Short mmCIF file of C-alpha atoms in Angstrom, two decimals:
data_model
loop_
_atom_site.label_atom_id
_atom_site.label_comp_id
_atom_site.label_asym_id
_atom_site.label_seq_id
_atom_site.Cartn_x
_atom_site.Cartn_y
_atom_site.Cartn_z
CA MET A 1 189.03 21.95 43.57
CA GLU A 2 185.96 23.61 44.55
CA GLY A 3 183.03 21.49 42.59
CA ARG A 4 180.39 21.95 40.70
CA ARG A 5 178.13 22.14 43.68
CA GLU A 6 180.26 24.74 45.86
CA ARG A 7 180.28 26.84 42.42
CA LYS A 8 176.16 27.20 42.29
CA LYS A 9 176.06 27.63 45.09
CA ALA A 10 178.31 30.78 45.14
CA GLU A 11 176.63 31.54 41.70
CA VAL A 12 173.42 31.67 43.72
CA ARG A 13 174.52 33.59 45.96
CA THR A 14 176.23 36.40 44.07
CA ARG A 15 172.85 36.75 41.78
CA ILE A 16 170.67 36.97 45.28
CA SER A 17 173.03 39.94 46.68
CA GLU A 18 173.70 41.99 43.46
CA ILE A 19 170.14 41.99 42.67
CA ALA A 20 169.55 43.00 46.87
CA THR A 21 171.95 45.43 46.53
CA ALA A 22 171.24 47.71 43.74
CA LEU A 23 167.49 47.65 45.08
CA PHE A 24 169.01 49.13 48.10
CA LEU A 25 171.21 51.21 46.38
CA GLU A 26 167.60 52.42 44.12
CA ARG A 27 165.30 52.44 47.13
CA GLY A 28 166.80 52.96 50.58
CA PHE A 29 167.56 49.44 52.71
CA ASP A 30 164.27 49.95 54.40
CA ALA A 31 161.96 50.08 52.17
CA VAL A 32 163.18 46.88 50.52
CA SER A 33 161.44 43.22 51.65
CA VAL A 34 163.47 39.87 51.50
CA SER A 35 160.24 38.83 49.92
CA GLU A 36 161.21 41.75 47.15
CA VAL A 37 164.76 40.58 47.00
CA ALA A 38 163.62 36.57 46.07
CA GLU A 39 161.13 37.77 43.42
CA ALA A 40 163.73 39.82 41.70
CA ALA A 41 166.70 37.20 42.02
CA ASP A 42 163.75 34.54 40.79
CA VAL A 43 164.69 32.21 44.39
CA ALA A 44 162.23 31.40 47.17
CA ARG A 45 162.70 32.87 50.25
CA PRO A 46 163.88 30.52 52.05
CA THR A 47 166.71 30.85 49.80
CA VAL A 48 167.84 33.83 50.13
CA PHE A 49 168.01 32.80 54.18
CA ALA A 50 170.03 29.47 53.31
CA HIS A 51 173.08 31.31 51.79
CA PHE A 52 172.14 34.66 54.24
CA ALA A 53 171.57 34.40 57.71
CA ARG A 54 169.92 38.11 58.16
CA LYS A 55 169.01 40.34 55.41
CA GLU A 56 171.71 43.01 56.81
CA ASP A 57 174.27 40.60 55.35
CA LEU A 58 172.13 40.94 51.38
CA LEU A 59 174.34 44.49 51.95
CA PHE A 60 177.71 43.31 53.59
CA ASP A 61 178.12 40.16 51.81
CA ARG A 62 181.74 40.43 51.63
CA TYR A 63 182.43 40.07 55.46
CA PRO A 64 183.07 36.83 54.78
CA GLU A 65 186.05 37.54 52.24
CA ALA A 66 187.33 40.07 54.40
CA GLU A 67 187.79 37.64 57.65
CA ALA A 68 189.87 35.62 54.98
CA LEU A 69 191.99 37.92 54.11
CA VAL A 70 192.93 39.74 57.28
CA VAL A 71 193.55 36.78 58.96
CA ALA A 72 195.45 35.25 55.81
CA ALA A 73 197.43 38.46 56.16
CA VAL A 74 198.41 37.72 59.90
CA GLU A 75 198.76 33.86 59.68
CA ASP A 76 201.16 34.22 56.80
CA ARG A 77 203.03 36.98 56.99
CA PRO A 78 206.65 37.03 56.49
CA ALA A 79 209.52 36.52 59.61
CA GLY A 80 209.91 39.75 61.30
CA THR A 81 207.18 41.82 60.22
CA SER A 82 204.58 42.35 62.84
CA ALA A 83 200.85 41.10 62.49
CA VAL A 84 200.06 45.01 63.19
CA GLN A 85 202.23 45.63 60.11
CA ALA A 86 201.03 43.17 58.22
CA LEU A 87 197.27 44.19 58.10
CA SER A 88 198.42 47.60 57.70
CA GLY A 89 200.08 46.29 54.52
CA LEU A 90 196.80 44.37 53.47
CA LEU A 91 194.70 47.72 53.99
CA VAL A 92 197.01 49.64 51.77
CA THR A 93 196.92 47.30 49.32
CA LEU A 94 193.50 46.53 49.03
CA ALA A 95 193.17 50.57 48.84
CA ASP A 96 195.23 50.80 45.98
CA GLU A 97 193.72 47.90 44.09
CA GLY A 98 190.37 50.18 44.43
CA HIS A 99 188.90 46.87 46.50
CA PRO A 100 185.55 48.08 48.01
CA LEU A 101 186.88 46.68 51.40
CA SER A 102 189.28 49.21 52.02
CA ALA A 103 189.61 51.74 48.96
CA MET A 104 187.91 55.30 48.88
CA ARG A 105 185.77 56.02 45.93
CA GLY A 106 182.96 58.49 44.85
CA GLN A 107 181.43 55.64 43.56
CA PHE A 108 180.87 53.68 46.71
CA ARG A 109 179.07 56.50 48.26
CA ARG A 110 175.67 55.49 47.73
CA PHE A 111 176.54 52.53 49.35
CA TRP A 112 177.26 54.72 52.65
CA GLU A 113 174.67 56.93 52.44
CA VAL A 114 172.59 53.83 52.25
CA VAL A 115 173.96 52.40 55.76
CA ALA A 116 173.78 55.90 57.18
CA GLU A 117 170.08 56.29 56.76
CA SER A 118 169.47 52.92 58.00
CA ARG A 119 170.07 52.01 61.96
CA ALA A 120 169.27 48.04 61.16
CA LEU A 121 172.32 48.15 59.05
CA GLN A 122 174.65 50.61 61.68
CA SER A 123 174.13 47.78 64.16
CA ARG A 124 174.57 45.32 61.91
CA ALA A 125 178.17 46.85 60.81
CA ARG A 126 179.26 47.10 64.45
CA GLU A 127 178.38 43.02 65.43
CA LEU A 128 180.39 42.54 61.77
CA LEU A 129 183.32 45.08 62.94
CA ASP A 130 183.44 42.55 66.18
CA GLN A 131 183.60 39.92 64.82
CA LEU A 132 186.35 40.67 62.58
CA GLU A 133 188.16 41.78 65.85
CA GLN A 134 187.91 39.08 67.01
CA ALA A 135 189.06 36.39 64.07
CA ILE A 136 192.55 38.81 64.25
CA ALA A 137 192.35 38.35 67.52
CA ALA A 138 192.42 34.33 67.47
CA ALA A 139 194.49 34.71 64.34
CA MET A 140 197.55 36.73 66.36
CA ALA A 141 196.64 34.04 69.73
CA HIS A 142 197.55 31.09 66.97
CA THR A 143 200.96 33.18 65.74
CA ALA A 144 201.78 33.91 69.20
CA VAL A 145 201.47 37.95 69.12
CA PRO A 146 201.19 38.99 72.66
CA GLU A 147 198.39 40.39 73.91
CA PRO A 148 196.51 38.90 70.97
CA ARG A 149 193.00 40.76 72.48
CA LEU A 150 194.34 43.88 73.03
CA THR A 151 196.18 44.50 69.83
CA ALA A 152 193.52 43.04 67.85
CA ALA A 153 191.27 45.77 69.49
CA LEU A 154 193.93 48.73 68.86
CA ALA A 155 194.40 48.25 65.56
CA VAL A 156 190.86 47.49 64.66
CA ALA A 157 190.18 50.61 66.42
CA ALA A 158 192.90 52.55 64.64
CA TYR A 159 191.39 51.97 61.24
CA ARG A 160 187.59 52.31 62.17
CA THR A 161 188.65 55.96 63.10
CA VAL A 162 190.46 56.71 60.04
CA HIS A 163 187.41 54.43 57.72
CA LEU A 164 184.98 56.90 59.10
CA GLU A 165 186.40 59.56 58.85
CA ALA A 166 187.16 59.34 54.93
CA VAL A 167 183.47 58.38 54.74
CA ARG A 168 182.50 61.38 56.28
CA ARG A 169 184.45 63.70 54.23
CA ILE A 170 183.02 61.96 51.20
CA LEU A 171 179.62 61.72 52.37
CA ALA A 172 180.32 65.73 52.69
CA GLY A 173 180.99 66.16 49.06
CA GLU A 174 184.83 66.69 49.12
CA ASP A 175 186.79 65.08 46.07
CA ALA A 176 187.44 61.16 46.79
CA THR A 177 190.33 61.45 44.88
CA ALA A 178 191.91 63.14 47.75
CA VAL A 179 189.98 61.87 50.30
CA ALA A 180 191.78 58.67 48.95
CA VAL A 181 194.97 59.83 49.56
CA ASP A 182 194.68 61.46 52.77
CA HIS A 183 193.03 58.00 53.77
CA ARG A 184 196.12 55.88 52.19
CA ALA A 185 198.85 58.36 54.65
CA GLN A 186 196.06 58.34 57.86
CA THR A 187 196.11 54.79 57.51
CA LEU A 188 200.02 53.94 57.77
CA HIS A 189 200.27 56.22 60.42
CA ALA A 190 197.08 55.31 62.63
CA ILE A 191 198.28 51.29 62.06
CA ALA A 192 202.16 52.79 62.73
CA VAL A 193 201.26 54.40 65.90
CA VAL A 194 199.11 51.58 67.23
CA ASP A 195 202.63 49.01 66.18
CA GLY A 196 204.97 51.47 68.01
CA HIS A 197 203.16 51.95 71.12
CA LEU A 198 202.87 48.27 71.59
CA ALA A 199 206.81 47.71 71.23
CA ASP A 200 207.58 50.39 73.62
CA VAL A 201 205.33 48.28 76.37
CA ARG A 202 206.58 45.18 75.46
#
């Protein structure tokens, strides 16, 4: 059971991230300093870095949640379900629930614009995706998936392709509802292709 100290830390972390994100969405990532975030959140600058190793992580604050979700999906998957199928099921469920980690919604457009405007954010996003791939590979290895590193890399690459295409379409002004429908279908298709090819070579 989470203790009072842990809850307080989580509350401070959430408050800092929410305030930082609001500032980034309003003014752009590069135009906002960590000191400004600290002042707006009424904390000391070192407190910000006690919760977030890098400025970019203030916007990508959901990464720990993403890693926990994909690892759990792989490690706790039902018998007879492949690791790739488990990942596909998770991604579609998150999309259906409107979760920011997978959903395609017009309300997220500004978030993606901020990322597109900042090379620092784009670089950090690639680093976090690499970390996520490694975490998935470790979970696959732990559950005896053949070729875990290759399987994780293919699954992540497939979803990344689908995700980036959907984001591109929303940024181009396409109807978000239509994009969301296509994104869901393409996620299922892309992951199924990976799973099918892997099954063929086993």
